[in-house]
Amino acid sequence: MDSFVEQLTRGAQEEFTEESAWDGSAVRIESSSLPAIHLPVLPRYLQHTTTGGRKATGFQETKTACFNYIHEALLENQWQRAAEFMTAYLETLESTSAEHRMAAPEVVWRIGAEILCHHSKSSIEEFNYFAERIKNVGVKNYLKVCLEHVFHLLCNGLIDDAYRNLSLAEGWRYGEQTAAHDKEMKLIQAYKGLLDYYNWSEKRKAMLELDDDDLAQFVEQEMHSFFRQAAVNFKEIIKIPGVWDPFVKCYVELLEFYEDYDEVRQVLSEYAYNSKFPSNPNAHVYLYQFLKRQGESKKTRIAVLKILHELVPSHELMLEYNAMLQKSKKRKKHRLGLQVIFTVLDFAGWKEHVKAWSCLAKQIKQILENSSKHLYWIMEEWNSRKDWWPAFHFSHHLAKINWQENESLACEKAFVAGILLGKDCKYFRYVSHQGHKAKKGRFQTMKKFVKKHSSSHLRASGVLDSCIHL
Amino acid sequence: MQCCIINWGLTDEGKFYCKSCHNVIERTTEVLTSDVVPNTKIQSISKGLRKRKKIDKGWEWYVCEGFQCILKKQAEALQALGVSPQMKDEILCNFWRCYLQKSKQAYCSMPVTDNALISDIGTDVDSEPERISLHGFSSFSESDGDLQTESSFGRVSSIGKASATETTSVCSGSVDGGSYLLKRKKGDLKMSMPMTLSLCYLALLWLREPVTLSDLLRFVLDGHIPYLNAFQCFPEEMKLYGVDLKIFRVESWPVYEDVHKKMYELAAFLDLPCFPAITNSCFLHPNILCIKYLMEANLPDELHNWTCRVVKKINVGETDFLTLDPVNKSTRKVKYDVLAAALIIVVLKLLFLLDDQYEWLHASFARKRNQKNKEECPWFDFKKWYTIIKKSLDVEQKKLDEERARCLWKCEKPLFYSAKEKYIVLKRRQTVVNLQRQFGSLSGSMQVSEKQKPSSFQLNWAEENTDGICFHGHILEGILQEKDNSLTTTNTKYWLCTVKLCNEKICGHLTHYKESDFPQSYQFVLNLFSFLLRVPASLIHEEVCLIEHKLFKTKLRRR
């Protein structure tokens, strides 16, 4: 019997070794060196799937309920009711859970500020009182709350109070935390700079009205000190990558007043071209406007607008860009101008812009009149738009509306439609018909022109077809 | 070191010293007054009667003394509510002494000392919630700049035998706070805040007082019995901090099932004899409790007849079944109030089926009939009852929810873990108080809803204001028929809430209640009683299932 069992086990082993030999090393690892799996502990009661984390305490549950009531009350503008629940909710500041306690000050600040902004019995004094208390609840919130408090003061026109608060915040120190709040501190300083700028511009206004020279000199000195304070802070914040439009604008104005143009150029170029900064169309706008003020060459100005065109093809400066391109002597620039104006009209905001349409009409006319060598420019632009522009711009309905509201717009558009879609298109037909009824001379000339060139329209599509065939 | 002569002088630094023994009094209390001048130090001297500890200058006190204090206050509150004075002076007092003796804290030849308690650290791991685990401590260690002190508290979890006593004295105001939370011998029962209520209820049960456990917990929630911040009743010299907070601070309301379970554990631990019998004249007898709940739920008195019949049929009215007998461990742990509520629901199911069809059919029938015969006693109209109760229940539920959300948990004197943290905690408390005052004034008509007088009834359907609102006198016509000289239901069908009960040991529950599985009417009735008893609907549902299984035992077995 024993031998039989032995035989069996041996047989099994042999089988195993054969298998492992066939399968390579992987199986051997499985059998010998792999540690046994340790199963995790099951919950005491199998059928109860326990969700992770500890169960919320009754305290937390009631505070969550309280929060929901406040939320509801805020949505329904029931400020008194919100304030009532707020008294109970304030206890979250004392929560025994560190996680909740640390999150509480911000929530309390947001809710409280909302209530105090709208409550009929509230006043700026109430708000100040509240802000002062919250500032001192958590170190981490101090500067943020300060800044928001300042915004609130500014919204209420309390500029001096805001300035005082910023000065106080600027002097705030809290051991190691100070370093962690470096960025926030920079913001505080920048806003203080903004208020310095405000004071500066007030002084400038005052100075212009003064007749007394001595007094004017004194005011000028004051102005200069404001300028210095503001400039230092602006310069600091602009170093940090970010979008600082208000600061940059003010800084530029200050510098230009004192005729420090080199600095302006440097600041604006840095702001526009430093790749560390987030892409910001306004940066290019400011640079362009500065260059224009400085009477810089068209070439440099076009270069700036080229980037702006890439960022925001629908920007209002695009008309200016187009005009500059048209005035250029190079054909390539002319073609780019056509592209720019076509792109502008892709955007709904420009749909009823007479100037843009007249620009396009003028350019098309020019191209058609200067022999049709550059006809394919139009065709290429039109190619990508022919599917949707008729419905977008040249519908019968739009023709009616445009004619009613703005005849010259309808006229420009009708011209473009007539050339691009042919004289049989709805828009052109409607407008020319109306124009004929009104007996306006310019429609006759336009009609003639379009009829003359409608053959060129056909030709143009022929060009297009050949393009496709190629 | 204490000098009995009172002859104080003032030192150069502005501190007090005793002119006869030249001891400088270091203990001064900072009193924060926001109204006058902030942070003015008002120095006060208080003299403890007992030996003071060096660190906090409070009394040396033991955790069980704290509980004793709380129990006393709770008993006094119960007495003020009308419970017999016997409860406090005889029963609870004896139970407490018995507890102290059984847990070897007093009244025995060898009281447990700190060292003996600590010798058991880490031998066993239990999942009881009060127990200190590493996890529990890790929540204190956080990176908030304000509260570095709390993290130092984590040391307790890793203390060895030698340093134990020292650490505890640092981390706790009481003498044995630190060791109290550590695991004790198996079979030992540690007193906890919910357990004070279990003990109170045991005493009430011994006296067969007309208070159910759900009533007791409701009184606690409504603040008639000290529970939340009960440590406020401690004498000033009993300093509370460090691990003591874990023992005495309440962050959740007591849970019915929890208190109920602990009550039985306690009864067994104290080796109590069989409790006085609960006969059919006692308040806790289902027949009597059913009357109460029928009244409160505004249901016809006639239903009582039916609940009594069910009680008789399933033998839940027997004294043996109802009386608590810690010696006989096989007895089921009766939840008197839940049982009575479940009985009513079963009867409603028997009569009205509550399948979202039959009861409405009958209701329209009853309504037509009531319209025709206005003089006669009206038939019970389920739909009308539903609309009236639903309206009033929704209002009350909303009121209750809002009241709960408005509840303030923190007491005036804040708790802190250590002296180092004291300043921050006090400052934070002051801020909260100031802001509460600010928003309080903005909440306009301060709805200071005066504490309602405690009542065992939450919904009142007094017979006087009869606008057809009170259903007590309505009769159960139309659903009953006479058969063999006895009334039976017209409806011959019934549906079981569950066919098979689960194993409590595996699932933790006998049944699992999922609202959407059940008819709306049934859900509504469950929710009504869930509101009245302030227990989860699932608890009542479980009891309903149990009753059904007893009721249909033979039929179920035949299958």
CSV table of C-alpha atoms in Angstrom, one decimal, chain A residues 15-25 27-28:
chain,number,residue,atom,x,y,z
A,15,GLU,CA,5.1,14.8,-14.3
A,16,PHE,CA,5.7,18.1,-12.7
A,17,THR,CA,9.4,18.2,-13.6
A,18,GLU,CA,8.6,17.2,-17.1
A,19,GLU,CA,6.2,20.0,-17.3
A,20,SER,CA,8.6,22.5,-15.9
A,21,ALA,CA,11.4,21.4,-18.2
A,22,TRP,CA,9.0,22.0,-21.1
A,23,ASP,CA,7.8,25.3,-19.9
A,24,GLY,CA,11.1,26.8,-18.9
A,25,SER,CA,12.0,28.7,-15.8
A,27,VAL,CA,7.0,27.5,-13.6
A,28,ARG,CA,9.9,26.8,-11.3
